[in-house]
XYZ file of C-alpha atoms in Angstrom:
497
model
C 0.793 -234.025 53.971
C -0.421 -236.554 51.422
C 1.928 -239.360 50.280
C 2.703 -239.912 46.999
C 2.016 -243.574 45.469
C 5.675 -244.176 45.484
C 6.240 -243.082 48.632
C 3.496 -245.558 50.151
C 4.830 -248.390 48.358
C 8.037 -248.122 50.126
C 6.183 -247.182 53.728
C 4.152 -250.650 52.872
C 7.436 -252.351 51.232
C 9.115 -251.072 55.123
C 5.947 -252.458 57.425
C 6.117 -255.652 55.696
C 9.620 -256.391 56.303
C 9.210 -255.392 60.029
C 6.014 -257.296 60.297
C 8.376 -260.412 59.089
C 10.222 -260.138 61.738
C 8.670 -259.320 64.449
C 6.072 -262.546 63.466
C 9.341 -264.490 63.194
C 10.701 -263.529 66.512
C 7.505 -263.667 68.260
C 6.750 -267.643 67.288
C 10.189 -268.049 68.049
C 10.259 -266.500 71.665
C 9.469 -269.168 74.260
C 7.055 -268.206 77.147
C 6.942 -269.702 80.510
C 3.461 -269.283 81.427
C -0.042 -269.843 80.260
C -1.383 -266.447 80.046
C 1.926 -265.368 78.054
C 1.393 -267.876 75.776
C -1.876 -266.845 74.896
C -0.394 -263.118 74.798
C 1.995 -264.108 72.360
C -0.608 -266.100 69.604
C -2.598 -263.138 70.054
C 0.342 -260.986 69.058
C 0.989 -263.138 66.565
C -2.135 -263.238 65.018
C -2.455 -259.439 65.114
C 0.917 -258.911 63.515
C -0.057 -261.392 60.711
C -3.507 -259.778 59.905
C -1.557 -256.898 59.464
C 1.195 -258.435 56.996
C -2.487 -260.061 54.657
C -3.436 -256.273 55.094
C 0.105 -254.763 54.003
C 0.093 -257.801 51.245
C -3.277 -256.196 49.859
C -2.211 -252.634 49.937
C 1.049 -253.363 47.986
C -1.266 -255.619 45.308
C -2.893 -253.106 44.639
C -0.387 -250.480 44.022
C 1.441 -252.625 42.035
C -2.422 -253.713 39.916
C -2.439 -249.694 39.017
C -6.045 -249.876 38.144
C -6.770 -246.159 38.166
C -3.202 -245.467 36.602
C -2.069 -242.865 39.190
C 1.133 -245.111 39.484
C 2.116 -244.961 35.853
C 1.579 -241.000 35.945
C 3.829 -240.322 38.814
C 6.354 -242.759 37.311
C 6.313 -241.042 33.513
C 6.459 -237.594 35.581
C 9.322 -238.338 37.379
C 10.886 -239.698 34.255
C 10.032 -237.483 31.948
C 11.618 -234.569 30.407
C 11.416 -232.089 33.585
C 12.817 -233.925 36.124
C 14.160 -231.657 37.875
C 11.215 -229.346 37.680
C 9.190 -232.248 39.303
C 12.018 -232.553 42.207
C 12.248 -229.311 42.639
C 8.006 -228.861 42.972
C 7.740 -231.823 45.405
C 10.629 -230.299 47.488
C 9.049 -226.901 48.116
C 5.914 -228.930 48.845
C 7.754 -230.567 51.639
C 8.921 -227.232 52.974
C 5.871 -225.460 53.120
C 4.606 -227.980 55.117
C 7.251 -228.346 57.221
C 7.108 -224.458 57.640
C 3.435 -224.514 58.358
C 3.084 -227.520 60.919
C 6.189 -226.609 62.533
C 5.545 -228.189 66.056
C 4.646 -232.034 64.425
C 7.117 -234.788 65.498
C 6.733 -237.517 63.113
C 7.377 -241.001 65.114
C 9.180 -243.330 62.918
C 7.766 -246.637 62.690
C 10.532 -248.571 64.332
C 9.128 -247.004 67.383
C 5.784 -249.188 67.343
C 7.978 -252.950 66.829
C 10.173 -251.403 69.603
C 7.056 -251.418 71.685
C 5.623 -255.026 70.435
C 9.918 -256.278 71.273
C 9.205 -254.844 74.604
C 6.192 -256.612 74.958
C 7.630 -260.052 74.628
C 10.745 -259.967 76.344
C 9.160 -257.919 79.228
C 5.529 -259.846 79.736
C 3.366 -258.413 82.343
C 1.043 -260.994 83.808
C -1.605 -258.553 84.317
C -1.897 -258.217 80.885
C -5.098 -259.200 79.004
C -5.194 -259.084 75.226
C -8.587 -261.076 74.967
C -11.317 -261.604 77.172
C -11.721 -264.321 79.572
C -14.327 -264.675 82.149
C -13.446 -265.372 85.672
C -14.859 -269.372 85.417
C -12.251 -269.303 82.449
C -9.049 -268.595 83.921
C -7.743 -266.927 81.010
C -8.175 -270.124 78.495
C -7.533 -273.310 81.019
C -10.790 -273.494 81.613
C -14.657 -273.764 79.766
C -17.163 -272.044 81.240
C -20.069 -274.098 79.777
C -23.040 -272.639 82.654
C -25.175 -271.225 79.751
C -25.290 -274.203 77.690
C -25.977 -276.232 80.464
C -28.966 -273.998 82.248
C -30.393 -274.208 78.553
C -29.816 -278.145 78.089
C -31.673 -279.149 81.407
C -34.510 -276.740 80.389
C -34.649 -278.962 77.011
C -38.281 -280.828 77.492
C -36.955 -284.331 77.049
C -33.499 -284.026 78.894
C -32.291 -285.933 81.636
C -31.562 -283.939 84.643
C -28.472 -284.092 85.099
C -25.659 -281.942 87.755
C -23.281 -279.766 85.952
C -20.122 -282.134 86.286
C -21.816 -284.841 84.855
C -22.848 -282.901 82.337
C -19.070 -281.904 81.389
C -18.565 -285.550 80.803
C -21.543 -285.926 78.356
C -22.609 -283.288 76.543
C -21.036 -284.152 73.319
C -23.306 -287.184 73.685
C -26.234 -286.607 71.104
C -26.292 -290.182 70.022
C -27.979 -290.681 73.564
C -30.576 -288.599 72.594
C -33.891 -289.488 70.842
C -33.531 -289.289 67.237
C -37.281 -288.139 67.157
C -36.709 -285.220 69.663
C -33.868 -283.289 68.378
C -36.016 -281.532 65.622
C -37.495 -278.989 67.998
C -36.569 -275.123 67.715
C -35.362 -275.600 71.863
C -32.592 -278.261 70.476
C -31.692 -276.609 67.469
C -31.189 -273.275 69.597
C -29.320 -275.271 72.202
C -26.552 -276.663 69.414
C -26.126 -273.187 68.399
C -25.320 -272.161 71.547
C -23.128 -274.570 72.318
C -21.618 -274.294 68.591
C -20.582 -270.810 68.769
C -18.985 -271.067 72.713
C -16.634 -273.927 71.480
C -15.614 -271.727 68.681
C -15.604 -268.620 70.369
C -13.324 -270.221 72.647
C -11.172 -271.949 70.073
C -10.230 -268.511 68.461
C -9.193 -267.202 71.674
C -6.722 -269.776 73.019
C -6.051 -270.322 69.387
C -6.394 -267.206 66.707
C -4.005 -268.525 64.356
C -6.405 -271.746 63.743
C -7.231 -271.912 59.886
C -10.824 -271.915 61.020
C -12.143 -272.393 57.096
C -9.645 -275.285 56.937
C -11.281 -276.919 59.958
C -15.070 -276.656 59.149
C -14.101 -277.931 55.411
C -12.849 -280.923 57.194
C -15.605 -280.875 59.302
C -17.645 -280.858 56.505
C -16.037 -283.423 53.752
C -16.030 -285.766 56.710
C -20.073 -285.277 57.494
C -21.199 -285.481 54.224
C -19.206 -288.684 53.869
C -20.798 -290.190 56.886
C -24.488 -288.586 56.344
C -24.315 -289.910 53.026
C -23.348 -293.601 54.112
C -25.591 -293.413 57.213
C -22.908 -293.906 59.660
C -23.023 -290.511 61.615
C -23.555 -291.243 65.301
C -27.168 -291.117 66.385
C -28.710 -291.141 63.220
C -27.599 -294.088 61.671
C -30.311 -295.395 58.978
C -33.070 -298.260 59.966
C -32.766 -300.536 56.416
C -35.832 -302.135 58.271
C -37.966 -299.274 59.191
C -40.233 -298.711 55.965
C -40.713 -302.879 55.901
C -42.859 -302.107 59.634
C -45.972 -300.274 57.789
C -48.947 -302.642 58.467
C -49.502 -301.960 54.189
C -46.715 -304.023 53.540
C -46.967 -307.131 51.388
C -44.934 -310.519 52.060
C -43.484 -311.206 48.073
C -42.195 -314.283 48.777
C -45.519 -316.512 47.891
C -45.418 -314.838 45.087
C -42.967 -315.904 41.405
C -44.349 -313.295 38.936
C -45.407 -310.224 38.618
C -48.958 -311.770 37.163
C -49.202 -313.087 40.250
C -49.157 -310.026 41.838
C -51.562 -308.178 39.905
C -53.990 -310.904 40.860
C -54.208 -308.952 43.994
C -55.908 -305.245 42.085
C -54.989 -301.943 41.893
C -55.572 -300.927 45.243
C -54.006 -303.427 47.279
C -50.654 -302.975 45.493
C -50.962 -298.888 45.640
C -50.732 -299.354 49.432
C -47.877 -302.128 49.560
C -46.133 -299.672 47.102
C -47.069 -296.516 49.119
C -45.801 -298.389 52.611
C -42.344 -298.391 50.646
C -42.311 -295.143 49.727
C -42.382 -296.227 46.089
C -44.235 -294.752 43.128
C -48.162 -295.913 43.213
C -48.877 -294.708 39.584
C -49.555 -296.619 36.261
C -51.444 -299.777 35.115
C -52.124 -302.455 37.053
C -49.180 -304.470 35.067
C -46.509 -301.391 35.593
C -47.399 -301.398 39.361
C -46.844 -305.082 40.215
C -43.636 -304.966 38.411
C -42.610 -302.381 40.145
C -43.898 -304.204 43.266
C -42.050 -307.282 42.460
C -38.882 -305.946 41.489
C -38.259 -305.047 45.587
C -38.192 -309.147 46.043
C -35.417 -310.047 48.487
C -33.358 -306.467 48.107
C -32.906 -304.282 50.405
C -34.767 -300.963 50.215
C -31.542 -298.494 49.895
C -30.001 -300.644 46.752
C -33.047 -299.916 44.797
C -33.282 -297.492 42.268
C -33.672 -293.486 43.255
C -36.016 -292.968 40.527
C -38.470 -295.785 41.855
C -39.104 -293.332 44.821
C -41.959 -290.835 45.109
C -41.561 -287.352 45.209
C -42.792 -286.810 48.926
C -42.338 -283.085 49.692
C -43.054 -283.758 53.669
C -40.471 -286.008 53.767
C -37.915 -284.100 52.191
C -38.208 -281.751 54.233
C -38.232 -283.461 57.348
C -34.914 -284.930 56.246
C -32.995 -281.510 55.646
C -34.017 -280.601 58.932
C -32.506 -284.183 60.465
C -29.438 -282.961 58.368
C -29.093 -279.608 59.541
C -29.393 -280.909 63.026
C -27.052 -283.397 62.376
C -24.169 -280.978 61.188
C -24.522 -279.012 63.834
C -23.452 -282.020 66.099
C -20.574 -283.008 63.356
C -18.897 -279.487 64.268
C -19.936 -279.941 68.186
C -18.137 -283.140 68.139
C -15.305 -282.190 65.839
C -14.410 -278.469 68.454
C -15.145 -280.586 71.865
C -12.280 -283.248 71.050
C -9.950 -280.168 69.496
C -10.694 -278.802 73.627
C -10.171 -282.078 75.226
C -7.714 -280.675 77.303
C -9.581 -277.859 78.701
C -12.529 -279.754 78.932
C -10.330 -282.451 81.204
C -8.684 -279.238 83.055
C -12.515 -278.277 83.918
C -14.090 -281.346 85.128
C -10.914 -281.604 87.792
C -11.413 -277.945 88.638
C -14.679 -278.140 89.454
C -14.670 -281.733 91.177
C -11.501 -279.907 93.220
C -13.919 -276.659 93.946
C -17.274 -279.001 94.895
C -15.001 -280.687 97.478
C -14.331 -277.278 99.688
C -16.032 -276.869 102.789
C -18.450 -273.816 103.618
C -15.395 -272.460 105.497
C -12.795 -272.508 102.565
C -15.242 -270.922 99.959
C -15.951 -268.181 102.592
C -12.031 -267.846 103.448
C -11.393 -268.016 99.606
C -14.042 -265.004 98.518
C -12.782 -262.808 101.536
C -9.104 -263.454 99.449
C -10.620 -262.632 96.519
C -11.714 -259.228 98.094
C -9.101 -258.407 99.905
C -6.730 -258.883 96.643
C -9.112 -256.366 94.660
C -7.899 -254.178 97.164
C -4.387 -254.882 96.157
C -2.604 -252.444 94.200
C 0.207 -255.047 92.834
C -0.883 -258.953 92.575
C 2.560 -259.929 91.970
C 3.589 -259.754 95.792
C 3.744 -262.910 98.217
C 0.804 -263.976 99.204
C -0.312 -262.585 102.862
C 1.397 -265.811 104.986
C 1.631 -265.244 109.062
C 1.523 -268.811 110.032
C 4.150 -269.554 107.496
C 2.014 -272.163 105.925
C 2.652 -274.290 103.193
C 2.043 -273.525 99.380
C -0.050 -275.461 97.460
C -0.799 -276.038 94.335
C -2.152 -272.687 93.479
C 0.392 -271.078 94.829
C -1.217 -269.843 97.898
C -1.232 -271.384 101.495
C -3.399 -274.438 102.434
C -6.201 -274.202 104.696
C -5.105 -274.277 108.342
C -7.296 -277.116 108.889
C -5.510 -279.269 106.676
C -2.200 -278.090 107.936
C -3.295 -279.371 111.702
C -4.873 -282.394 110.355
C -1.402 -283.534 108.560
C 0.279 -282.131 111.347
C 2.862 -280.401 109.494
C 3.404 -278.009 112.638
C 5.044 -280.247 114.533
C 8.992 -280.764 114.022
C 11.184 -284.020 114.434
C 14.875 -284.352 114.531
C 16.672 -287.067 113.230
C 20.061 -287.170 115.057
C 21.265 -289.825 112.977
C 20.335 -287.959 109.533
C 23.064 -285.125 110.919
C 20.047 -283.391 113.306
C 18.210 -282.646 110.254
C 14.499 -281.719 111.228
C 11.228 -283.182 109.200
C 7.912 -281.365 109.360
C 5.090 -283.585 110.124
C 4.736 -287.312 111.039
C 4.394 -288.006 107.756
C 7.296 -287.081 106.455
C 9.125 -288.196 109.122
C 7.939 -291.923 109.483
C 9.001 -291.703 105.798
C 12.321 -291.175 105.643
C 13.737 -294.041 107.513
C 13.266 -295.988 104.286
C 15.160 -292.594 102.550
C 18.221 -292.055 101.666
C 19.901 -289.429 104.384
C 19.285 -291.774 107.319
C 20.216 -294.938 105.806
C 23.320 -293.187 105.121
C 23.765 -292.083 108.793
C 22.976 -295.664 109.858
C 26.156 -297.339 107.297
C 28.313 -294.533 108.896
C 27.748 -296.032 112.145
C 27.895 -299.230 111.001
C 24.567 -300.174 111.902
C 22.294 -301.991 109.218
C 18.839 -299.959 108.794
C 16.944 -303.112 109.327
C 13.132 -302.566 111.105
C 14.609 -303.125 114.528
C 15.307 -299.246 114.307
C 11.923 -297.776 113.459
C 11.433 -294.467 114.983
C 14.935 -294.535 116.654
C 16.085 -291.193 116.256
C 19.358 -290.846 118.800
C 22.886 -292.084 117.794
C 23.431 -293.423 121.473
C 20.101 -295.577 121.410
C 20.906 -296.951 118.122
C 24.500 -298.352 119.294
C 22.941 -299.088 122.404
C 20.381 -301.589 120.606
C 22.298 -302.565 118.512
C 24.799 -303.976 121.147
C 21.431 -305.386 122.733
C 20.894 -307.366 119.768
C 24.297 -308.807 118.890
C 24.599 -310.068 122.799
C 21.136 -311.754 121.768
C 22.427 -312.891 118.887
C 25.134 -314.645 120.788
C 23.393 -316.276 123.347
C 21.594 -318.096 120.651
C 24.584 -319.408 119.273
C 26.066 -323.095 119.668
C 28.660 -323.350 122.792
C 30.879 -326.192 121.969
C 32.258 -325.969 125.760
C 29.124 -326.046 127.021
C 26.262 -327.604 125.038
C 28.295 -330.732 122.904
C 27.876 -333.547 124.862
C 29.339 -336.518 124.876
C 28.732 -340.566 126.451
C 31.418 -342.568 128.491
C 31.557 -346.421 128.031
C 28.739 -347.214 130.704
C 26.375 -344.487 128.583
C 26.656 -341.420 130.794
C 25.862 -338.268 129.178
C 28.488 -335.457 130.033
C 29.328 -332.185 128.691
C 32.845 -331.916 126.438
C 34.911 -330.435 129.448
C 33.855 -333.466 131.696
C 34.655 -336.075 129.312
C 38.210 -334.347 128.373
C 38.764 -334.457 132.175
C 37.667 -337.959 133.146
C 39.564 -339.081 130.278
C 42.892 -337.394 131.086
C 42.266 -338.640 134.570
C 41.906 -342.755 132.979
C 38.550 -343.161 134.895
C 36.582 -343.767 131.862
C-alpha cells in the first residue's frame, strides 16, 4: 500500500527521533573490550548515516518541489473533507481485506534489536572486516606494502620489523628516486591501507576534515620549502659550470663587455630569461648581484615547460607522503601494538609456533570459543589468556610448592616467588608476632621452631660478646699486680693490699 506524503513525513519525523536516541545511548554505553568498542562506533556510525539519510528525506518533503505536498494538504483541507477521509479509509480496508495474512512489524522492533545489541555484546561478532594479522583493529597488517617496498629498485633491504619502525621515513630516501611509477604505486598503496584502516577502527572520523588539514598544512610547507625530504637547495642553480662570478663586476656596462652569448648562458644557468639586447640582458644579469635566487622576481624566470612539469610530479609525490605521515602518527598506537607483537611472535621457538597452529586448529573445531581454555596441567595464564608453554613453566619452576610456616603455612609456587616474599609483607608479619626481627639472619627459614631456635642462638652470642664487669674489669694493687674486680674486693676486705 503506498504512503501518502503526509504519512511519510511522520514515519521519517518517527525514525529520526529513534535514531536520536539510540545514537545517544549508544556513545553513551561504555564497553569493556576492544572488539565491542569497535562494534559500537560501527553502530554508531551506521545509525548516524541513517539520521543524514532521514535528514534528506524530510528536506525534501518539506522543499515540495513537485507540489504533491501542497495537493494532499489543500485536499484534506478543502471543502470535502470528509469525502477525502472517507476515500482513504476504504482504501485502507481493501487492502487490509486483500493482503489479509501481512503482519506489519512496527519499527520499535528494529531499535529493540540494535538495544539488544549493546547491552548483550557477543564477542563473536564482526561488523567489519579484519584480517587475522589484524586482530580485529590492534594490529596493522602492513605485509603488502612491505613485499612491494623491498622490490622498490633503490631500497634498502630491510626485515619486516625494521621496516615497521621506518617506513614513514621518505626523507631518507633519494630525492631523485622517488619520481618513478614503482614509488608512486608504492605510496598509494600504503596511502589507501592507513586509511582503509583508519575508517574501520574509526568510521566516525570527519575524513574531509582531516585531508583539508592535511592539505592547508602541505601547501604551507611545499610552498616555504620546509616539507621533509624535499627541502629547497638556494645553492643548487649557482653549481652550473655557465655561471658567472658578478662580483668583479660594478655595472651593467661592464657586463655587456662580455657579448651576447656569454651572458645568454650565465642567464640560462639561472634559469633566467636569455632574450633581448645586449643592454636588457646584462641588466638583467646584474640585477642577481649578491641576492639570493628565490627573492628575485617570478617574472625574471623562463617559461621552462620540462621543468614544470618535473616539479608537479615532485609535488604530487610529495603529498602523497604529507597524508602518509599525517595517518601513520593518527595509528601510532597500533603501529607500537604491532612492532611488540611481532618482536613477541619472532621470539617463539619452532615448538611453540607448532603447539600454537595445532590450537588454532583444534579451536576451529570448537563449536563455542567462549569456554576455558583446554588446561590439564593446570598451568598458568598468561597474557593472552591461555596457558604458558610447559617449558617455561619447568624452567621457572612454578611446579614446585613451598610452605612458609611462619606466613600461617601459606604455600608459594615456584622459587621465585618464594625467595621473594621474605622481604613481603605476610611473613614479616609472622616474624613481629613472634617477636623475632626479619633481619637476613632468617633467609630461607621457613619453621617457627628453627626461627626461635636461632634466634635464641644469636642472643646467647650476643651475650658472650658483651662486657663482664665480674670478670673482665681489672684492677692493680699498690705493688702493680693486675687482678680481676672479685680479687681485688677480696684482698682488700682481707687488709693484704
Amino acid at each position: 500500500m503506498s504512503a501518502t506524503i503526509i504519512e511519510e513525513q511522520r514515519q521519517c519525523h518517527e525514525e529520526y527521533e529513534r535514531l536520536q536516541d539510540a545514537l545517544v545511548a549508544e556513545k553513551l554505553h561504555k564497553t569493556t573490550s576492544h572488539r565491542e568498542h569497535i562494534n559500537s562506533e560501527h553502530r554508531a556510525y551506521y545509525l548516524y548515516e541513517r539520521l543524514q539519510a532521514c535528514t534528506k528525506d524530510l528536506l525534501r518533503n518539506y522543499e515540495d518541489k513537485d507540489g504533491i505536498r501542497k495537493r494532499e494538504l489543500d485536499q484534506l483541507g478543502g471543502p470535502n473533507e470528509f469525502q477525502e477521509f472517507y476515500n482513504r479509509l476504504r482504501k485502507v480496508k481493501d487492502y487490509h481485506k486483500k493482503y489479509t495474512n501481512e503482519v506489519a512489524a512496527p519499527m520499535v522492533l528494529e531499535f529493540m534489536e540494535l538495544k539488544n545489541q549493546r547491552e548483550n555484546p557477543d564477542d563473536s561478532e564482526e561488523l567489519v572486516e579484519f584480517t587475522d594479522e589484524e586482530g580485529y583493529g590492534k594490529y596493522l597488517d602492513l605485509h603488502e606494502c612491505y613485499e612491494q617496498f623491498v622490490n622498490l629498485k633503490h631500497a634498502t633491504k630491510i626485515d619486516y620489523l625494521t621496516y615497521l619502525t621506518s617506513f614513514d621515513r621518505f626523507f631518507e630516501f633519494p630525492k631523485d628516486k622517488k619520481l618513478n611509477t614503482d614509488y608512486k604505486k608504492y605510496l598509494r598503496t600504503l596511502q589507501d591501507y592507513l586509511t582503509g584502516m583508519l575508517r574501520r577502527i574509526n568510521p566516525l572520523m570527519n575524513f574531509q576534515l582531516e585531508s583539508d588539514r592535511v592539505m592547508e598544512d602541505f601547501e604551507e610547507k611545499w610552498n616555504s620549502g620546509t616539507f621533509p625530504g624535499w627541502a629547497r637547495d638556494p645553492t643548487s642553480a649557482m653549481k652550473s659550470g655557465n655561471t658567472l662570478d658578478l662580483s668583479p663586476f660594478d655595472s651593467p656596462e661592464e657586463l655587456a663587455s662580455l657579448g651576447l652569448d656569454r651572458l645568454k648562458a650565465a642567464l640560462q644557468a639561472l634559469n633566467l630569461k636569455c632574450g633581448g639586447t645586449l643592454m636588457e640582458r646584462s641588466q638583467r644579469l646584474y640585477s642577481t648581484k649578491g641576492r639570493d635566487i628565490n627573492d628575485l622576481d617570478p617574472s625574471a624566470f623562463a617559461k621552462n615547460k620540462k621543468m614544470r612539469d618535473e616539479s608537479a610530479k615532485q609535488k604530487e609525490v610529495a603529498q602523497l607522503e604529507a597524508f602518509v605521515y599525517h595517518y601513520t602518527e593518527l595509528l601510532s598506537e597500533q603501529r607500537t601494538a604491532t612492532r611488540e607483537n611481532v618482536e613477541r611472535r619472532q621470539a617463539r621457538t619452532a615448538d611453540e609456533v607448532d603447539d600454537d597452529d595445532e590450537d588454532e586448529d583444534a579451536d576451529e573445531d570448537e563449536e563455542d570459543e567462549d569456554l576455558v581454555p583446554y588446561n590439564p596441567k593446570n598451568l598458568p595464564l598468561g597474557w593472552d589468556g591461555k596457558p604458558i608453554p610447559y617449558w617455561l613453566y619447568k624452567l621457572h619452576g612454578l611446579n614446585l610448592y613451598f610452605n612458609c610456616e611462619i606466613c600461617g603455612n601459606f604455600k608459594y609456587r615456584g622459587p621465585k616467588a618464594f625467595q621473594r616474599h621474605f622481604a613481603e609483607w605476610r611473613h614479616a608479619h609472622g616474624m613481629r608476632c613472634l617477636g623475632i626481627p626479619n633481619t637476613a639472619h632468617f633467609a630461607n627459614v621457613t619453621l617457627i621452631e628453627d626461627a626461635r631456635a636461632l634466634w635464641e642462638k644469636i642472643k646467647e652470642e650476643k651475650n658472650k660478646d658483651k662486657f663482664q664487669k665480674e670478670t673482665e674489669e681489672e684492677f692493680e694493687d699498690s705493688q702493680g699486680n693486675v687482678v680481676s674486680r672479685k680479687v681485688y674486693n677480696d684482698l682488700k676486705r682481707q687488709g693484704l693490699l
